[in-house]
Tab-separated table of C-alpha atoms and ligand atoms in Angstrom:
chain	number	residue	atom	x	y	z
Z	1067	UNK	CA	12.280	-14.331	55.232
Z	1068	UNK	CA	11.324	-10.271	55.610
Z	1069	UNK	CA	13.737	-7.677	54.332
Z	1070	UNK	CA	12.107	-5.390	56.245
Z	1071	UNK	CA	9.134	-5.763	58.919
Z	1072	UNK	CA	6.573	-2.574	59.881
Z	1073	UNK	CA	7.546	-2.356	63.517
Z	1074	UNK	CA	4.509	-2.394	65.117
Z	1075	UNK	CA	1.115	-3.428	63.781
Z	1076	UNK	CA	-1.536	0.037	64.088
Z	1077	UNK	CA	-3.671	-0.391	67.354
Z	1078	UNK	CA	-6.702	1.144	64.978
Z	1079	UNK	CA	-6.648	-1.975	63.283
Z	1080	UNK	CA	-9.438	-0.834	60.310
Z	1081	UNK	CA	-7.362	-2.929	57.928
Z	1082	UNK	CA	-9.384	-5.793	56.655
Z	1083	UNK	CA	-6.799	-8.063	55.653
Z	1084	UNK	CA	-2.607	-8.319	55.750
Z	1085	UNK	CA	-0.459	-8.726	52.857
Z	1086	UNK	CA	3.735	-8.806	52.348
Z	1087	UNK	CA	5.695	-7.879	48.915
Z	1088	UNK	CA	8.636	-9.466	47.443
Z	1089	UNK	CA	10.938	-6.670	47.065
Z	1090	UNK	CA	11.003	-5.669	43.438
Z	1091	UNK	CA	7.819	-4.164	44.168
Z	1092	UNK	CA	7.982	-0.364	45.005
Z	1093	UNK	CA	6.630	0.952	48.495
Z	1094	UNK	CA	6.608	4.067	49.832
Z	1095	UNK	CA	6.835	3.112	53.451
Z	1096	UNK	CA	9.644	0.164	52.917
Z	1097	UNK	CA	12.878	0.087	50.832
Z	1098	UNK	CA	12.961	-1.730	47.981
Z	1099	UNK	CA	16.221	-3.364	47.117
Z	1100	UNK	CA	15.568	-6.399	44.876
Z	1101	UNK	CA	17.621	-8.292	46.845
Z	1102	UNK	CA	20.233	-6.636	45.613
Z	1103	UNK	CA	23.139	-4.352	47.676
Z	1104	UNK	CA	23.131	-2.177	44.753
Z	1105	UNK	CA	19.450	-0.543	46.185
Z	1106	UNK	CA	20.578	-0.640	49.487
Z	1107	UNK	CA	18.913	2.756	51.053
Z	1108	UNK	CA	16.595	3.128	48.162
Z	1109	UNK	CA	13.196	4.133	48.977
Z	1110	UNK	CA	10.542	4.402	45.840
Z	1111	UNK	CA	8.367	7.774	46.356
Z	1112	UNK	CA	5.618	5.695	44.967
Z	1113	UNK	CA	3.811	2.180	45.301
Z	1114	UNK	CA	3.580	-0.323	42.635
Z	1115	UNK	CA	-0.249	-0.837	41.321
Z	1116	UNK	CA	-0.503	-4.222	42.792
Z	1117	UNK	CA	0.509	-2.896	46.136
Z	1118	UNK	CA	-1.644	-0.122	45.691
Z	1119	UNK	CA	-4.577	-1.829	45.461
Z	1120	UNK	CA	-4.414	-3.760	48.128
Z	1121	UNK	CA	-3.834	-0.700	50.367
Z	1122	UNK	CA	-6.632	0.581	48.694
Z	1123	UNK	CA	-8.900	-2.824	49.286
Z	1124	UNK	CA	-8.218	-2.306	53.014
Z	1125	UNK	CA	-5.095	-4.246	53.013
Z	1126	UNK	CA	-2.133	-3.733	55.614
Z	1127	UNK	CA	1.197	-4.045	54.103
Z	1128	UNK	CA	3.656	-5.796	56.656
Z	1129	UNK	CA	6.872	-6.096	55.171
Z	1130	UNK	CA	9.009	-6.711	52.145
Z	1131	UNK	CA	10.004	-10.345	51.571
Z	1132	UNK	CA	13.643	-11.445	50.683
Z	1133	UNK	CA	14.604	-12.712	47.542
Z	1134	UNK	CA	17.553	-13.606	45.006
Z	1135	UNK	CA	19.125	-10.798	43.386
Z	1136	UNK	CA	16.785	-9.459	41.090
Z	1137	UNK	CA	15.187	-12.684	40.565
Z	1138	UNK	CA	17.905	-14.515	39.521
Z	1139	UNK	CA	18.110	-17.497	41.715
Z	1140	UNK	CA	15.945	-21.162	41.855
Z	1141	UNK	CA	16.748	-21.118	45.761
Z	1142	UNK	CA	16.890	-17.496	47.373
Z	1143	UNK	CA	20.633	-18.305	47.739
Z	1144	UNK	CA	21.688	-15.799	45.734
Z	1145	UNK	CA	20.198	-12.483	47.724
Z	1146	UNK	CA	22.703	-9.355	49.479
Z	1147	UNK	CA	20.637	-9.915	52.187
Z	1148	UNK	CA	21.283	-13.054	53.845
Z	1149	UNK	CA	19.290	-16.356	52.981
Z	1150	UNK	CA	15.637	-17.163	54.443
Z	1151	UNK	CA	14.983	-20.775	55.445
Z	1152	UNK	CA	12.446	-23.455	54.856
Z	1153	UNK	CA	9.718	-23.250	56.988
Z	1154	UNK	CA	9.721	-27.361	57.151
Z	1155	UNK	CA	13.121	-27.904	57.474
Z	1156	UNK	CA	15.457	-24.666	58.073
Z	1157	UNK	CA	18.237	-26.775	56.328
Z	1158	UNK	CA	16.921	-26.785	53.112
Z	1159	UNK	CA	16.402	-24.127	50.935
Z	1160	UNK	CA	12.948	-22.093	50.493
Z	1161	UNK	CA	13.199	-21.893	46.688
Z	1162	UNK	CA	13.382	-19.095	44.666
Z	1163	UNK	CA	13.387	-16.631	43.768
Z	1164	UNK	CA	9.884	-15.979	45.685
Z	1165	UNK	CA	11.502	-17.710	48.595
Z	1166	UNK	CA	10.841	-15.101	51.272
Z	1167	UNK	CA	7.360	-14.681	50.154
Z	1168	UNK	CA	6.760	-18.845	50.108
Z	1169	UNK	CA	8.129	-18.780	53.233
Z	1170	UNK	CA	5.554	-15.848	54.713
Z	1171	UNK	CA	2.600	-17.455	53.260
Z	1172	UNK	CA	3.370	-20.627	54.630
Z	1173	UNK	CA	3.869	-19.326	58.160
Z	1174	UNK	CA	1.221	-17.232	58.410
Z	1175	UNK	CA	-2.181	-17.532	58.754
Z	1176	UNK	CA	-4.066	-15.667	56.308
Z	1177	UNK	CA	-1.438	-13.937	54.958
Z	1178	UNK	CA	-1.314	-12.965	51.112
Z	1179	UNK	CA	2.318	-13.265	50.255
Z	1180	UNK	CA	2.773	-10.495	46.834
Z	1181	UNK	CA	5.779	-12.810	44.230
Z	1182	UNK	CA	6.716	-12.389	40.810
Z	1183	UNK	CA	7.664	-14.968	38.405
Z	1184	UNK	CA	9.952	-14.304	35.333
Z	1185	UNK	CA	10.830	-18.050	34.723
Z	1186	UNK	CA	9.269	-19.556	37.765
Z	1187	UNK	CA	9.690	-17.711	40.848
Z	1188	UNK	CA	6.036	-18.470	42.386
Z	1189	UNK	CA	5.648	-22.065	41.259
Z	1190	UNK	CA	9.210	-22.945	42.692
Z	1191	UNK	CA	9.126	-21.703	46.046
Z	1192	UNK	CA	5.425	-22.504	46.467
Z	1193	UNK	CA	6.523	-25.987	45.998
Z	1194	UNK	CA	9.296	-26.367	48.178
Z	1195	UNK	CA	7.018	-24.592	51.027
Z	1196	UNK	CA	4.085	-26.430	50.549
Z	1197	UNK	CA	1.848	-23.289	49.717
Z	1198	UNK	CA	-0.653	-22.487	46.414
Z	1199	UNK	CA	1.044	-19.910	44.028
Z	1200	UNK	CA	-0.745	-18.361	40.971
Z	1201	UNK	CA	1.393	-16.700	38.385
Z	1202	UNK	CA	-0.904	-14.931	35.915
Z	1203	UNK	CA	-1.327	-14.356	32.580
Z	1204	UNK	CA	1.707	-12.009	31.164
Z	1205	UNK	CA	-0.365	-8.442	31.210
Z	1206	UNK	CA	-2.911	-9.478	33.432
Z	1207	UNK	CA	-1.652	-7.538	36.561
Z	1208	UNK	CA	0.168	-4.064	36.024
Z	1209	UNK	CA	3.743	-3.835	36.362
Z	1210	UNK	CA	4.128	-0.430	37.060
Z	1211	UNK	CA	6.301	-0.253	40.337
Z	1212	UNK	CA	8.021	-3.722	39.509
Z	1213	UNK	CA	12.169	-3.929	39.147
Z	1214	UNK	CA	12.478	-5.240	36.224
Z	1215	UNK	CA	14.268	-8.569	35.103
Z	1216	UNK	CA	12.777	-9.493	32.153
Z	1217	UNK	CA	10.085	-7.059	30.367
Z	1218	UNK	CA	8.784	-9.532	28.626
Z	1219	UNK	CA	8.097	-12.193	31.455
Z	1220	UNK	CA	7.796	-10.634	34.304
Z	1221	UNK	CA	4.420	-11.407	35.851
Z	1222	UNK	CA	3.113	-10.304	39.374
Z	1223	UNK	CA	0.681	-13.091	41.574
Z	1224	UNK	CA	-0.172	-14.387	44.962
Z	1225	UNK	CA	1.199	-16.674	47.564
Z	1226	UNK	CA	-0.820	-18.179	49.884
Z	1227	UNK	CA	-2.023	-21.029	51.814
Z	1228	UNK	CA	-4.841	-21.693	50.100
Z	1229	UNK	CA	-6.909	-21.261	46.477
Z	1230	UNK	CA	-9.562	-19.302	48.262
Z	1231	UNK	CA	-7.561	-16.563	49.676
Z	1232	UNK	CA	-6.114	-16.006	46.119
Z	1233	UNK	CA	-9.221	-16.146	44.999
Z	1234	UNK	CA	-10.715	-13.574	47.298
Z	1235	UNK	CA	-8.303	-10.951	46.650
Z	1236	UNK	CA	-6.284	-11.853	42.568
Z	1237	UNK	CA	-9.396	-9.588	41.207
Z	1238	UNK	CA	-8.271	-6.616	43.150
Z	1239	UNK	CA	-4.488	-6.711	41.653
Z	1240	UNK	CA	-5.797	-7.718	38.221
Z	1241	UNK	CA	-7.282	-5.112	35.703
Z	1242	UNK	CA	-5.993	-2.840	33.124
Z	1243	UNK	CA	-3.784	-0.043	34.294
Z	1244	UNK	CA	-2.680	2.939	32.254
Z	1245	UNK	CA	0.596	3.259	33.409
Z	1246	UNK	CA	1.456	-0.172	31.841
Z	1247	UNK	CA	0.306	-0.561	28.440
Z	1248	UNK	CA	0.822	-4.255	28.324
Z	1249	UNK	CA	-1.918	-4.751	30.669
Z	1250	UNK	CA	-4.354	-2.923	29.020
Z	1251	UNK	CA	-5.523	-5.106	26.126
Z	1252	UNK	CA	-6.995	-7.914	28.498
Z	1253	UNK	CA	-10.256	-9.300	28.450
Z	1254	UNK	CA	-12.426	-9.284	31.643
Z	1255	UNK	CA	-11.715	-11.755	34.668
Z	1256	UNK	CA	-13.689	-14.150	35.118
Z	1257	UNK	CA	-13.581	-16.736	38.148
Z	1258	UNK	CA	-17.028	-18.424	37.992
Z	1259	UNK	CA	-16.746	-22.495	38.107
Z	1260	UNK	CA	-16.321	-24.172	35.009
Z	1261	UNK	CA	-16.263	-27.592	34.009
Z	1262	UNK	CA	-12.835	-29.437	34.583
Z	1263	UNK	CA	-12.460	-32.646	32.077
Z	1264	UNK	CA	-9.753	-32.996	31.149
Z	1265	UNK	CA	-6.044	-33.234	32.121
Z	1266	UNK	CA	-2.758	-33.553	29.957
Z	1267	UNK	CA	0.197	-35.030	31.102
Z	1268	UNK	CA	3.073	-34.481	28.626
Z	1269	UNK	CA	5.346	-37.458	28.510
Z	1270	UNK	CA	8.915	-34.987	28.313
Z	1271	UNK	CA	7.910	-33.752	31.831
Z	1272	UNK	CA	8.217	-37.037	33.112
Z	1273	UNK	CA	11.949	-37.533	32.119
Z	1274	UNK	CA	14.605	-36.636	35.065
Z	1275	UNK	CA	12.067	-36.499	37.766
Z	1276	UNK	CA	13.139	-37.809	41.346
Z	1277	UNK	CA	11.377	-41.110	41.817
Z	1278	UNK	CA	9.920	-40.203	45.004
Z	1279	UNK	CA	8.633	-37.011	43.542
Z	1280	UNK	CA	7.188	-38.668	40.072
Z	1281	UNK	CA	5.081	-41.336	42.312
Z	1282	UNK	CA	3.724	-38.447	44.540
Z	1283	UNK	CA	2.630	-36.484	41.342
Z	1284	UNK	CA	1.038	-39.993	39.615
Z	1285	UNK	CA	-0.703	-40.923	42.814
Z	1286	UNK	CA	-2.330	-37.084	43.025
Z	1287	UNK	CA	-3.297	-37.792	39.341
Z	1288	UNK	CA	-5.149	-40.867	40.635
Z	1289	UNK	CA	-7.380	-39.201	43.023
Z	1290	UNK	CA	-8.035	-36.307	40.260
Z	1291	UNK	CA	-9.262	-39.057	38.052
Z	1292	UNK	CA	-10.891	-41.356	41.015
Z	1293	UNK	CA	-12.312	-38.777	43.536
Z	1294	UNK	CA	-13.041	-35.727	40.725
Z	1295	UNK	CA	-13.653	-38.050	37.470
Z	1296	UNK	CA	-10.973	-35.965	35.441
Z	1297	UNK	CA	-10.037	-37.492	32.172
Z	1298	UNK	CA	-6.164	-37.907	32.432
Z	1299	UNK	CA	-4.253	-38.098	29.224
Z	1300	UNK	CA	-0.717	-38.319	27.988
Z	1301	UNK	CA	0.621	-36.247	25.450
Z	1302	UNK	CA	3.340	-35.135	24.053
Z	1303	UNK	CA	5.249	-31.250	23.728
Z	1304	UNK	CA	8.487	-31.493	22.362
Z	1305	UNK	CA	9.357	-28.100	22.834
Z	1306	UNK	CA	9.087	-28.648	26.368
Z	1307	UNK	CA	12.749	-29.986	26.298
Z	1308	UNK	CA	14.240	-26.375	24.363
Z	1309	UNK	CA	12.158	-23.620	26.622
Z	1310	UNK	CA	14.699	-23.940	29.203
Z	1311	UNK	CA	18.007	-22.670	26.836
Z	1312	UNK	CA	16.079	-20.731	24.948
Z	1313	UNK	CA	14.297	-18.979	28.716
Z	1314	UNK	CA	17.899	-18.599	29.501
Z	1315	UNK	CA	19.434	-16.287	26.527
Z	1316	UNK	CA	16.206	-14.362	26.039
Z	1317	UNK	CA	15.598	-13.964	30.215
Z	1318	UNK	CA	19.605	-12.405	30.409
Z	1319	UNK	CA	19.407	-10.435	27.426
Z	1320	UNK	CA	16.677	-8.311	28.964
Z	1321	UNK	CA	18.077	-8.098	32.199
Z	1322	UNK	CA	21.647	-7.624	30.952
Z	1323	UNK	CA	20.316	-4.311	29.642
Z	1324	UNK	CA	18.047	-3.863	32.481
Z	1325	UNK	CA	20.761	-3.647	35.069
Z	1326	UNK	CA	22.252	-1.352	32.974
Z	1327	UNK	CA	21.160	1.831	35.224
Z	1328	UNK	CA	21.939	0.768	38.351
Z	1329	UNK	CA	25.661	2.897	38.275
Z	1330	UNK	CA	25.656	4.530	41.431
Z	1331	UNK	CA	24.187	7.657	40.555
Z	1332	UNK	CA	20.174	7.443	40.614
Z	1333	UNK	CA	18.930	4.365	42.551
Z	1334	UNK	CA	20.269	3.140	45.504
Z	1335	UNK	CA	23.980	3.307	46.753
Z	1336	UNK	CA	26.513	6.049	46.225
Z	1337	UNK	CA	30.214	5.602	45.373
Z	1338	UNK	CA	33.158	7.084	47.719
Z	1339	UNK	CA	35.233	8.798	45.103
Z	1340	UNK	CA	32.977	10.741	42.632
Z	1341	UNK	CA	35.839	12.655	41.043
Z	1342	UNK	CA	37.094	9.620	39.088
Z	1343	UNK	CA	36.006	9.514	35.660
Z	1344	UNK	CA	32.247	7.963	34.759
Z	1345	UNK	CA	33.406	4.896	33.489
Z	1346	UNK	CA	36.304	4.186	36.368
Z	1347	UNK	CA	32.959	5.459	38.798
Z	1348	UNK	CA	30.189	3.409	36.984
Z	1349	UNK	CA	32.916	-0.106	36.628
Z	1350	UNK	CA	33.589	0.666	40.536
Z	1351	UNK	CA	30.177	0.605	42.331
Z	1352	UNK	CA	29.122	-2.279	39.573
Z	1353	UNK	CA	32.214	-4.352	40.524
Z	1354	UNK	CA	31.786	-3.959	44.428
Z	1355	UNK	CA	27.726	-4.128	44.598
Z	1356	UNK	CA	26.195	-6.874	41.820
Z	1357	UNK	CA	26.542	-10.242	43.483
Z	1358	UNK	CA	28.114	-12.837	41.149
Z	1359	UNK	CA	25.085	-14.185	39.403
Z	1360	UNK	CA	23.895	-11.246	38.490
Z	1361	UNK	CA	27.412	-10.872	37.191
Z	1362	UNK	CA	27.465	-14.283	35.191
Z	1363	UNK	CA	24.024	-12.851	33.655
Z	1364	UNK	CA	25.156	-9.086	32.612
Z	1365	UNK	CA	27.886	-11.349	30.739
Z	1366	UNK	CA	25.841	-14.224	29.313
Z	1367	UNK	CA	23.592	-11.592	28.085
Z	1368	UNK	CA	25.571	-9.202	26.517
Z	1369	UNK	CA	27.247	-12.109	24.584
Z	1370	UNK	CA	24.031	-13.724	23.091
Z	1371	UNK	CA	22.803	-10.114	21.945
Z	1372	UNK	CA	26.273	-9.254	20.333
Z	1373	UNK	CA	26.306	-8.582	16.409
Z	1374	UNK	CA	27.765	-11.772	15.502
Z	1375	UNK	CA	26.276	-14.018	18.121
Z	1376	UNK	CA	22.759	-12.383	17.570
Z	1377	UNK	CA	21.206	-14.819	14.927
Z	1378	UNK	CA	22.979	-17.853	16.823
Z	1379	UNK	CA	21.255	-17.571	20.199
Z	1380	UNK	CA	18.473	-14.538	20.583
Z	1381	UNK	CA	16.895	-14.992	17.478
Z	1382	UNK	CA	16.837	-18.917	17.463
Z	1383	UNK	CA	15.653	-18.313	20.997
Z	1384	UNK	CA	12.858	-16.212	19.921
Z	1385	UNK	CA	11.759	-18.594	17.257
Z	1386	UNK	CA	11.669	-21.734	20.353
Z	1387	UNK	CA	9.333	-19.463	22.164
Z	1388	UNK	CA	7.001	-19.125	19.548
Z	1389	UNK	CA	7.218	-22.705	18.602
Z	1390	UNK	CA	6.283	-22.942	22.912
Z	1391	UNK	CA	3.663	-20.823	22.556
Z	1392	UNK	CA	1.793	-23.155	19.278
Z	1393	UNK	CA	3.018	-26.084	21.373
Z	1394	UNK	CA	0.510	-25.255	24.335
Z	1395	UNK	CA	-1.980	-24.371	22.042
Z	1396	UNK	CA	-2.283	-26.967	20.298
Z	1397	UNK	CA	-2.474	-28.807	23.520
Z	1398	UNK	CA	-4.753	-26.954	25.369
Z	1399	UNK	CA	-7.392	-26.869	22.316
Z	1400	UNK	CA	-8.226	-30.257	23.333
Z	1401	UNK	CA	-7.441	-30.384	27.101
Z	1402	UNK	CA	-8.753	-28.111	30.170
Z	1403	UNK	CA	-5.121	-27.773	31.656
Z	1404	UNK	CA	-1.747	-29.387	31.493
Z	1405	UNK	CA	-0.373	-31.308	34.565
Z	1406	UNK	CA	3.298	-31.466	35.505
Z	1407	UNK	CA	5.714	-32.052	38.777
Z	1408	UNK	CA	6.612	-28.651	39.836
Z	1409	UNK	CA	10.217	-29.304	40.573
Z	1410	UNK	CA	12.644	-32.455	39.988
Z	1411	UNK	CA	13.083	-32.869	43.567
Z	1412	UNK	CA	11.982	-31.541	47.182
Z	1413	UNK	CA	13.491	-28.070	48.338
Z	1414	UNK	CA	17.445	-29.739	48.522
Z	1415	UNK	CA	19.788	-28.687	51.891
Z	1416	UNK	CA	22.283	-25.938	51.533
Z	1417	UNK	CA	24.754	-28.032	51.688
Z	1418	UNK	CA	23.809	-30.002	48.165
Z	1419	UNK	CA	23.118	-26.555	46.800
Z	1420	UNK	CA	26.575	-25.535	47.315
Z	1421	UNK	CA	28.023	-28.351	45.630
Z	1422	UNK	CA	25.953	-27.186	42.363
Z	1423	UNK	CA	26.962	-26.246	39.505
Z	1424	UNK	CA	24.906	-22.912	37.761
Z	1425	UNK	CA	23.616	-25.165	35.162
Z	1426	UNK	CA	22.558	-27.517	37.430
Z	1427	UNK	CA	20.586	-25.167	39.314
Z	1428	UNK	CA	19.424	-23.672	35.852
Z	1429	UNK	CA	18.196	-27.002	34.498
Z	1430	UNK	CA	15.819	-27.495	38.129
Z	1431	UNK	CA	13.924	-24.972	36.010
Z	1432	UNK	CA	12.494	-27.243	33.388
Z	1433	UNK	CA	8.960	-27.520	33.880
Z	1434	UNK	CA	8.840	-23.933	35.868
Z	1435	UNK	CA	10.206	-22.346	32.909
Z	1436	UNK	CA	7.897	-23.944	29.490
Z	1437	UNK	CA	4.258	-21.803	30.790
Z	1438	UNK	CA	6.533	-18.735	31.405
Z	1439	UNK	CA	8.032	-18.101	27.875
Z	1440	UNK	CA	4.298	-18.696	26.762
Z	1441	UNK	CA	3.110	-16.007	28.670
Z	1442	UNK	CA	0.378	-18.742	29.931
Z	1443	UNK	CA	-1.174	-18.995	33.463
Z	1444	UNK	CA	-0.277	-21.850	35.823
Z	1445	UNK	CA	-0.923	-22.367	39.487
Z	1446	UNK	CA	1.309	-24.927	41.738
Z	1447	UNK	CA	-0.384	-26.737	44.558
Z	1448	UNK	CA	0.850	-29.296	47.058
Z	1449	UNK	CA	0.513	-32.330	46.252
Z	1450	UNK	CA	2.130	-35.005	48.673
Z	1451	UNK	CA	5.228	-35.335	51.052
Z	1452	UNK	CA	8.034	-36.992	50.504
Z	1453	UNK	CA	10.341	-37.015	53.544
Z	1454	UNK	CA	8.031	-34.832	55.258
Z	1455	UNK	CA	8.686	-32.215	52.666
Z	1456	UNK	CA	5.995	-30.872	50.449
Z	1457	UNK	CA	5.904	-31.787	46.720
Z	1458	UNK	CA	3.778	-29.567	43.962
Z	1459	UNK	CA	2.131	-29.601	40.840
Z	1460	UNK	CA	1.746	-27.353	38.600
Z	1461	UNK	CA	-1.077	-27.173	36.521
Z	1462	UNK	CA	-1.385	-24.752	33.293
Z	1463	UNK	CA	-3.997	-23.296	31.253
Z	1464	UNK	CA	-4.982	-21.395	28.083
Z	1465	UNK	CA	-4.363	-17.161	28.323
Z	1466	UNK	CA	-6.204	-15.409	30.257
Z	1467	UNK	CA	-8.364	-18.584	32.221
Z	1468	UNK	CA	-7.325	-18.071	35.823
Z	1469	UNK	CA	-10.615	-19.258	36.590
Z	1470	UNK	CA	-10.136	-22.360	35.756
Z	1471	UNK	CA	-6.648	-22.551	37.853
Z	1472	UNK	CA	-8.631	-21.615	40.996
Z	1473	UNK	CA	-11.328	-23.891	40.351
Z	1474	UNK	CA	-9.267	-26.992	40.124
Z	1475	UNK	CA	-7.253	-25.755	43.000
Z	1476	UNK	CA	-10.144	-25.200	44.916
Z	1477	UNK	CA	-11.525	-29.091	43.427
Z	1478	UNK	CA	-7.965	-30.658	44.535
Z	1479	UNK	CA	-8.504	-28.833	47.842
Z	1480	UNK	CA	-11.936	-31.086	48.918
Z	1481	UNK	CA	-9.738	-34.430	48.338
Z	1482	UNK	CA	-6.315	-33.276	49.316
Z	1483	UNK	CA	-5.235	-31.550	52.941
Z	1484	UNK	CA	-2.000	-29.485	52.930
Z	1485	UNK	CA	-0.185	-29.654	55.543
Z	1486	UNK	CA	2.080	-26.830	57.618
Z	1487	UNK	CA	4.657	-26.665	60.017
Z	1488	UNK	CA	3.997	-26.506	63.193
Z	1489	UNK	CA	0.407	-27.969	62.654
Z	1490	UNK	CA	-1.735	-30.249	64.416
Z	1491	UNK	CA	-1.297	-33.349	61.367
L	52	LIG	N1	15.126	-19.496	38.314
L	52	LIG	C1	14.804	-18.670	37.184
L	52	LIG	C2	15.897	-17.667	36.934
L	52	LIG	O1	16.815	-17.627	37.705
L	52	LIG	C3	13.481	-17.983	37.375
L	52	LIG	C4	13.558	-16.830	38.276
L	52	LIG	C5	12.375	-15.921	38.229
L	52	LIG	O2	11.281	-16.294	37.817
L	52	LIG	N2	12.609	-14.698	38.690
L	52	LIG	O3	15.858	-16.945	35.976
């Protein structure tokens, strides 16, 4: 699940707390690859904010966490650096593309596990590992120091076994920071207790869920409304059922151009034969070092920003991400938080993920993707066992409210006990 692992833990142990990174976050002390063979050897000569400030909080940074290339993955399958394995059952997969990190916090005891989620990569894996994952509001932690996939998306949060521990340390990564500009136009965190209502449940999310999983997620709605006198109500979101396509064209157009400076010369690997010419050198080190999904994505990109093609798929994409966005709103005006299933299914065996198709593994992505494209915070808790795997939910709410996240976590917590490998049941 590490990329790389601090060899020995400091004897002077003043360090409060210990923490691990996915690894599109910059460090100083570790590489930072991405998951990707193209970074191989690269070593930042800075820290990104989030990591930091935990250094700064008293934090001890233990290693960098593997993950799919660049965050392009729903299982962790698709990393240069081998494949980490479910902590409940090493057959199946971890999720992605957080999976390393998932896999940390679930293993370790009081361990903060650092993810980022583009399209889903904290709510997935926390699922399949049975651990909490917060993915913030878009701006509400810096991402200076982060590889980027998708500008636009890309959000920093925290992995962990429990609401609390998020809770004790998300202030300290959270804040405006003047070396990114989109995080600077946030109003002030707050994570006092507020009154929890109300619950939507929108009736597309319930469509192509895996019985077993659907009947976990209902009876956890049960006890919300039983045991915490929640209000559950169903609604309805029709964009829901477009987010994914539309997450698709606008998530590879940005990293289609993103990728586009990873050529050998600055970051990262080296070519052998540096007296071809740029574009024989450039198509060389691309060709040998991107893995193939990050292939299928430079492509799939490219094409949907192409004059032409432009209007057909990026702009109509655009437009479904606004109509997201009003969607939620609209929702939320009248509702505390939104309530879905996580993921279809339980973390699936290698062997079934082979046998997908990428649009198979794209569409697991449906309810992961909606809150991402509107920028809007969600946590994913566990929320029953199915085969003795973990099952989540993942619960949204309106910019900006974390607090609210944490305190229905931290409600769900008092009536619900997670479970973890290896435990005492
Ligand atoms: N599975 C989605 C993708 O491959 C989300 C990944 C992410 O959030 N980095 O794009």
């Amino acid at each position: 699940m590490f990329s790389e692992l601090i060899d020995e833990v400091p004897s002077d142990s003043s360090f409060k707390f210990n923490f691990s990174a996915k690894d599109n976050l910059c460090t100083i002390d570790f590489q930072t690859r991405a998951g990707s063979r193209i970074l191989d050897g690269y070593r930042p000569p800075f820290d990104a904010t989030p990591v930091s400030r935990l250094r700064r909080a008293g934090g001890l940074l233990i290693g960098k966490t593997n993950m799919d290339e660049f965050g392009f993955g729903t299982f962790c399958t698709n990393s240069g650096y081998g494949v980490p394995r479910n902590p409940f059952d090493i057959e199946r997969s971890c999720g992605g593309s957080s999976g390393g990190a998932a896999a940390a916090a679930c293993l370790l005891e009081d361990h903060l596990s650092l993810g980022v989620s583009t399209g889903g990569s904290i709510s997935c894996p926390a699922s399949f590992c049975g651990v909490v994952g917060l993915t913030p509001t878009y701006g509400r932690v810096s991402r200076y120091g982060l590889v980027d996939y998708g500008n636009s998306l890309d959000k920093v949060g925290i992995l962990a076994r429990s609401s609390s521990m998020i809770k004790n340390h998300f202030p300290t990564i959270a804040g405006s920071d003047p070396m990114d500009p989109t995080s600077c136009a946030q109003p002030t965190l707050d994570l006092d207790d507020t009154q929890i209502d109300s619950i939507a449940v929108p009736r597309e999310a319930m469509e192509n869920i895996h019985p077993s999983v659907r009947d976990s997620f209902l009876r956890a709605l049960d006890i919300m409304r039983d045991q915490l006198s929640i209000d559950i109500h169903e609604v309805t979101i029709p964009s829901l059922r477009f987010a994914l396509p539309a997450y698709y064209v606008l998530a590879t157009s940005e990293a289609s151009t993103n990728l586009a400076r990873y050529c050998g010369m600055r970051f990262g690997v080296r070519g052998d034969d540096v007296t071809q010419h740029f574009n024989d050198y450039f198509s060389s080190v691309r060709s040998k070092n991107f893995g193939k999904e990050a292939k299928r994505r430079i492509l799939l990109g490219t094409y949907s920003r192409m004059v032409g093609f432009r209007n057909r798929y990026y702009l109509k994409a655009l437009s479904v991400r606004q109509t997201t966005i009003s969607d939620y709103a609209r929702v939320l005006k009248e509702h505390d938080v939104v309530a879905t299933p996580t993921m279809p299914f339980i973390a699936p065996r290698f062997s079934e993920i082979e046998r997908m198709k990428p649009i198979e593994m794209y569409r697991a992505d449906f309810l992961t993707v909606p809150p991402n494209l509107a920028g809007l915070p969600h946590i994913s808790v566990p929320c029953g066992y199915v085969d003795s795997m973990p099952t989540g939910m993942q619960l949204v709410s309106r910019h900006w409210s974390e607090g609210t996240l944490l305190n229905i976590a931290n409600l769900w917590e008092g009536v619900f006990q997670y479970r973890f490998p290896g435990a005492q049941q």
